[in-house]
XYZ file of C-alpha atoms in Angstrom:
398
model
C 0.031 0.127 -0.121
C 1.289 3.218 -1.048
C 2.539 5.735 2.209
C -0.054 8.485 3.241
C 1.151 11.257 1.216
C 0.757 14.973 2.397
C -2.118 15.669 0.787
C -4.070 12.270 2.825
C -2.666 13.726 6.504
C -4.013 16.627 5.328
C -8.014 14.915 5.444
C -7.301 12.591 8.773
C -7.430 13.126 12.295
C -4.942 14.249 14.599
C -5.453 11.367 15.995
C -6.479 9.098 13.050
C -3.765 6.038 14.659
C -6.752 6.001 17.309
C -9.641 7.068 15.605
C -12.255 4.581 14.743
C -12.660 5.818 10.698
C -16.270 4.622 8.376
C -16.451 5.929 5.565
C -17.892 4.624 1.678
C -16.542 5.294 -1.473
C -17.215 4.728 -4.764
C -16.508 1.354 -6.446
C -15.449 1.383 -10.279
C -14.800 -2.494 -10.148
C -19.185 -3.386 -8.285
C -20.042 0.000 -10.148
C -21.660 0.788 -6.562
C -20.526 2.206 -2.771
C -19.117 0.531 -0.295
C -18.696 0.763 3.705
C -15.424 0.896 4.267
C -13.148 1.688 7.639
C -9.311 3.582 7.401
C -6.776 2.108 9.090
C -3.770 4.091 8.164
C -2.898 3.628 4.793
C -4.993 0.871 4.444
C -8.879 1.391 3.392
C -10.824 -2.674 4.233
C -14.051 -2.757 3.094
C -16.748 -3.839 5.732
C -18.747 -4.479 2.708
C -18.937 -7.897 4.362
C -20.396 -6.899 7.898
C -22.320 -4.406 7.036
C -23.851 -3.425 3.464
C -25.079 0.551 4.878
C -23.955 2.656 7.082
C -27.221 2.861 8.113
C -26.427 -1.378 9.275
C -23.132 -0.561 10.192
C -24.769 2.098 13.264
C -27.125 -0.234 13.991
C -25.125 -3.021 15.650
C -25.201 -3.340 19.172
C -21.343 -2.133 19.291
C -20.657 -0.513 15.856
C -16.839 -0.493 17.101
C -16.195 -3.010 19.259
C -18.020 -4.591 15.214
C -15.338 -2.577 13.174
C -12.453 -3.360 16.066
C -13.587 -6.734 15.592
C -14.439 -7.010 11.941
C -10.427 -4.889 10.775
C -9.245 -8.680 12.699
C -10.992 -11.034 10.171
C -10.130 -10.926 6.776
C -13.755 -12.327 5.892
C -15.302 -9.378 6.718
C -12.998 -6.758 6.472
C -11.184 -6.775 3.327
C -8.333 -4.764 3.201
C -8.594 -3.007 -0.900
C -7.600 0.501 -1.699
C -5.068 3.099 -0.541
C -6.166 5.826 1.562
C -2.905 7.949 -0.065
C -4.939 6.431 -3.481
C -8.249 7.052 -2.654
C -7.847 11.569 -0.709
C -5.926 12.224 -3.590
C -8.532 10.879 -5.991
C -11.367 12.367 -4.026
C -9.060 15.954 -4.255
C -8.664 16.075 -7.063
C -12.233 14.830 -8.380
C -11.338 11.866 -10.515
C -14.156 9.498 -10.752
C -12.560 7.660 -13.055
C -10.566 6.152 -9.392
C -12.278 4.903 -6.183
C -12.875 7.953 -4.053
C -14.737 8.847 -0.929
C -18.640 9.534 -0.943
C -20.823 11.339 1.848
C -19.634 8.879 5.137
C -24.437 8.552 4.980
C -25.996 6.719 3.005
C -29.569 5.983 4.421
C -29.758 8.334 6.975
C -32.312 11.434 7.482
C -30.227 14.393 6.988
C -31.911 16.801 9.323
C -30.766 20.730 11.250
C -31.233 22.183 13.587
C -30.955 26.192 12.764
C -29.807 29.598 14.824
C -28.228 27.428 17.980
C -25.350 30.520 17.776
C -26.200 33.601 19.460
C -24.312 34.955 16.912
C -26.039 33.119 14.206
C -28.901 34.210 15.274
C -28.770 37.282 15.370
C -27.270 37.417 12.044
C -30.525 36.045 10.809
C -31.927 38.522 12.165
C -30.189 41.656 10.326
C -30.774 39.090 7.190
C -35.652 39.073 8.022
C -34.487 42.873 8.669
C -32.670 42.844 5.791
C -35.061 40.966 4.135
C -31.782 39.127 1.976
C -31.048 42.498 0.487
C -26.610 42.651 1.396
C -26.623 46.160 1.028
C -28.008 47.467 3.605
C -26.949 44.556 6.173
C -24.034 47.198 7.427
C -26.313 49.623 9.073
C -29.465 47.156 10.067
C -26.271 45.520 11.703
C -25.816 48.514 13.786
C -29.292 49.042 14.447
C -29.608 45.583 15.744
C -26.078 45.799 17.630
C -27.330 48.744 18.729
C -30.938 47.097 20.337
C -29.050 43.365 21.836
C -25.724 44.483 23.016
C -24.149 41.427 23.996
C -27.790 41.273 26.510
C -28.446 37.663 24.792
C -24.287 36.599 25.270
C -25.778 34.228 28.502
C -29.304 33.810 27.765
C -30.430 29.871 28.431
C -32.623 30.007 25.834
C -36.575 28.785 27.058
C -35.783 30.356 31.197
C -37.443 32.818 32.788
C -34.627 35.243 31.194
C -35.258 34.294 28.174
C -39.289 35.146 28.136
C -37.923 38.686 29.462
C -36.059 39.693 27.003
C -39.262 38.230 24.645
C -40.843 40.447 26.444
C -38.063 43.983 26.204
C -38.063 43.396 22.313
C -41.387 42.656 21.932
C -41.978 46.049 23.366
C -38.849 47.387 20.683
C -40.940 46.364 17.503
C -37.279 43.838 17.610
C -38.626 40.990 17.836
C -37.329 38.607 14.637
C -38.374 34.917 13.968
C -34.711 34.179 14.629
C -35.353 35.265 17.846
C -38.126 32.763 18.522
C -35.903 30.036 17.725
C -33.132 30.987 19.108
C -33.507 31.848 23.082
C -37.282 30.499 22.596
C -38.199 27.023 23.861
C -38.327 24.839 20.799
C -35.269 25.321 18.596
C -35.513 24.056 14.897
C -35.121 21.002 13.106
C -35.565 20.562 9.209
C -34.665 18.350 7.205
C -31.707 19.660 5.084
C -31.541 17.652 2.086
C -33.214 13.840 0.374
C -30.706 11.025 1.956
C -28.254 9.743 -0.359
C -28.054 13.800 -1.612
C -25.118 14.898 -0.017
C -22.237 14.800 -0.881
C -18.794 14.217 0.227
C -14.362 14.994 0.043
C -13.433 16.761 -2.958
C -16.790 17.293 -5.093
C -18.769 20.568 -5.392
C -20.659 22.036 -3.072
C -24.156 24.638 -4.767
C -24.312 27.557 -5.306
C -27.682 27.997 -7.062
C -27.555 30.957 -10.037
C -30.799 32.618 -8.077
C -28.226 33.644 -4.962
C -26.403 36.304 -4.690
C -25.548 36.440 -1.108
C -24.967 33.265 0.196
C -21.691 31.589 3.142
C -20.356 28.423 3.689
C -21.706 26.943 7.368
C -19.335 24.441 9.129
C -20.563 22.394 11.641
C -20.258 19.351 14.062
C -22.486 16.756 12.272
C -23.498 14.168 15.003
C -24.665 10.117 14.127
C -27.648 8.802 14.878
C -29.380 5.285 15.228
C -32.761 4.241 14.954
C -33.386 5.130 18.320
C -31.712 8.224 18.413
C -28.413 6.855 19.844
C -25.494 9.233 19.220
C -23.105 6.840 18.339
C -20.273 9.174 15.938
C -19.701 12.338 13.940
C -18.818 13.900 11.360
C -18.071 17.365 9.878
C -20.638 19.368 7.161
C -21.091 21.832 5.746
C -24.966 22.795 5.671
C -24.515 25.878 2.567
C -27.157 28.836 3.747
C -28.162 31.324 0.382
C -28.899 34.462 2.641
C -30.701 36.724 0.249
C -33.505 33.377 -0.032
C -34.185 32.610 3.931
C -33.433 36.675 4.621
C -36.201 37.555 1.730
C -38.752 34.553 3.410
C -37.704 32.153 6.557
C -40.819 30.192 4.085
C -38.138 29.655 1.810
C -35.824 27.465 3.462
C -36.193 24.197 1.410
C -35.694 26.422 -1.670
C -32.703 28.067 0.661
C -31.222 24.955 2.107
C -31.897 22.175 -0.333
C -30.697 22.460 -3.723
C -27.900 19.736 -6.623
C -24.780 18.884 -4.028
C -25.867 21.935 -0.734
C -24.988 19.604 1.910
C -21.440 18.343 2.256
C -20.599 15.715 4.810
C -17.179 14.481 5.419
C -14.505 13.589 5.627
C -15.137 9.739 8.059
C -17.576 9.390 10.250
C -15.519 8.835 12.955
C -17.862 6.398 16.151
C -17.814 6.888 19.515
C -15.093 4.597 21.632
C -13.119 5.145 24.800
C -11.257 7.737 23.833
C -13.699 9.780 21.507
C -16.974 10.550 23.393
C -20.163 12.630 23.399
C -18.171 14.323 25.450
C -15.095 15.361 23.079
C -16.655 16.645 20.974
C -18.363 19.242 23.555
C -15.373 21.866 23.526
C -14.491 21.289 19.332
C -13.320 24.150 17.308
C -14.377 23.609 13.810
C -12.205 25.946 11.161
C -13.229 27.418 7.836
C -10.946 28.350 5.696
C -12.220 30.053 2.468
C -9.982 30.045 -0.163
C -11.027 32.472 -3.536
C -9.932 32.044 -6.821
C -9.412 35.474 -6.733
C -6.831 35.234 -4.101
C -9.195 36.225 -1.206
C -9.583 34.678 1.880
C -12.239 33.807 4.523
C -10.770 32.523 8.082
C -13.947 31.547 10.399
C -14.078 29.292 13.862
C -16.804 27.565 15.005
C -16.651 26.679 19.061
C -18.758 23.721 19.799
C -18.559 24.989 23.070
C -20.821 28.327 22.766
C -23.947 26.218 21.522
C -26.825 27.883 23.818
C -28.475 24.727 23.110
C -26.654 21.194 24.918
C -26.508 18.040 22.414
C -29.021 16.108 24.259
C -31.584 19.176 24.164
C -31.159 18.726 20.176
C -31.407 14.973 19.496
C -34.234 14.878 21.245
C -36.459 17.152 19.558
C -35.604 15.635 16.411
C -36.386 11.847 17.596
C -38.790 10.716 20.140
C -42.943 9.919 20.562
C -43.097 12.753 17.989
C -40.862 11.198 15.304
C -39.139 8.293 14.143
C -36.097 7.544 11.387
C -35.603 3.670 10.402
C -32.841 3.604 9.075
C -31.128 6.572 11.481
C -30.404 10.281 11.111
C -27.571 12.720 10.980
C -27.816 15.755 12.599
C -26.980 19.597 12.072
C -25.844 20.858 14.876
C -25.494 24.758 13.841
C -23.158 27.429 13.084
C -21.219 30.271 15.542
C -20.231 31.014 11.787
C -21.700 34.082 10.490
C -19.236 36.640 8.162
C -19.300 39.782 7.847
C -15.854 40.821 6.348
C -16.249 42.675 2.542
C -14.741 41.005 -0.005
C -15.894 43.338 -3.170
C -17.970 46.718 -1.994
C -17.596 47.563 1.133
C -21.364 46.971 3.111
C -21.305 44.312 0.397
C -20.168 41.107 3.515
C -18.902 38.166 2.469
C -20.305 35.873 -0.530
C -19.241 32.772 -2.383
C -17.628 32.713 -5.878
C -17.799 29.892 -7.553
C -14.340 28.622 -8.091
C -13.769 28.291 -3.664
C -12.101 25.984 -1.404
C -13.777 26.159 1.270
C -12.542 23.963 3.700
C -14.154 22.508 6.904
C -11.172 21.271 9.555
C -11.896 20.794 13.052
C -8.811 18.557 15.206
C -10.768 14.944 15.878
C -12.581 14.851 12.570
C -10.119 15.732 10.142
C -10.681 18.093 6.964
C -13.576 18.286 4.603
C -12.844 19.973 1.673
C -15.618 21.110 -1.434
C -15.373 23.223 -4.649
C -17.900 25.721 -4.879
C -19.954 25.733 -8.166
C -23.120 26.434 -9.998
C -25.257 23.909 -8.287
C -27.655 24.248 -12.259
C -23.859 23.126 -13.810
C -22.287 20.101 -11.289
C -23.166 16.875 -11.711
C -27.003 16.626 -11.083
C -27.889 13.483 -8.470
C -28.262 10.043 -10.387
C -27.591 7.503 -7.944
C -30.898 8.140 -5.650
C -32.473 4.975 -3.246
C -33.353 2.736 -5.767
C -30.356 2.356 -7.994
C -28.752 1.194 -4.358
C -31.639 -0.630 -3.558
C -30.099 -2.668 -7.212
C -26.996 -2.255 -6.709
C -27.224 -4.377 -2.577
C -29.389 -6.883 -5.130
C -26.952 -7.309 -7.283
C -23.569 -8.599 -4.889
C -26.529 -10.449 -2.981
C -27.119 -8.381 0.036
C -31.003 -6.333 -1.181
C -32.548 -8.222 2.625
C -29.002 -6.982 5.519
C -29.576 -3.474 3.526
């Protein structure tokens, strides 16, 4: 197997040697997706253990099952070099085995407005009615009214209710403040099953948006029973002009071709990596523009306003079930206000932007921005997956 290249090392977690990394690759030999585990220089085919990632997550102890499988050639077949797969992914080479988004049958859910800083930016979008040119003026107005008084509010608390009363009296109440500090978090379906793109793929901005930005997020991976068994990184692309016009346009703003990116891998929880590890995770963002522009940002998960358990409970329970599990975007602190072109216009993407989302324990998700209308169309859906699994003799185990 090839030694790890610099590019491959940069994509893996800092403690990759101790990490249980699960993913999916597109296998040219069988013309379909394979569930894989990454261990050092080698990518192991796990399809004999579980034909889908959703099935793997439903095992009583996924981490223990994978560790055992890696010692059993009958369950984990060493088929590819890690460096080769990562490099093919980053180069966008679809003639070679490459990484896909690391989930398959899981529903892709998202929680919004879970950080005060980004909540205030959503208020600004609403007040601007999607007009980026008014952002600086409205930001100053809202900033004067809100100050730092919301930073330490616990959503749903008596103090939050009092803040709501004051804001209503000042004519500044917003639907974004309702889900930001009110009793109920925002939970929505981000994208259809199997539609997310993975490492190295293009990430899409539709032609009808002229004010938009990346949203670097921690994504929790949960079972059908709502048990969180791992995590990955995600880019919940945000069309600020569209959603700013009306929150009822959330679907139009959030769900477009290649508008959900996940990866590079799912890191399974084990004895050394747990949900507690993630409570202080720092998620770094870097945007390298084709024009030489550089944007850097940070999503400090410790500043989230609602605990993970509350977000999961709002998503799954007696009120809603997910028999194949779900992936849950947990929201972002990051909301760029840095001007890119004209003063006061703030940040917006340009085609060719390279977006890198990185964290110590989860590695790096790298995608290049392009127009939704020109990126590869989403063509591999559930029917094709089931046909592929049936052809591999695995349909009943999906």
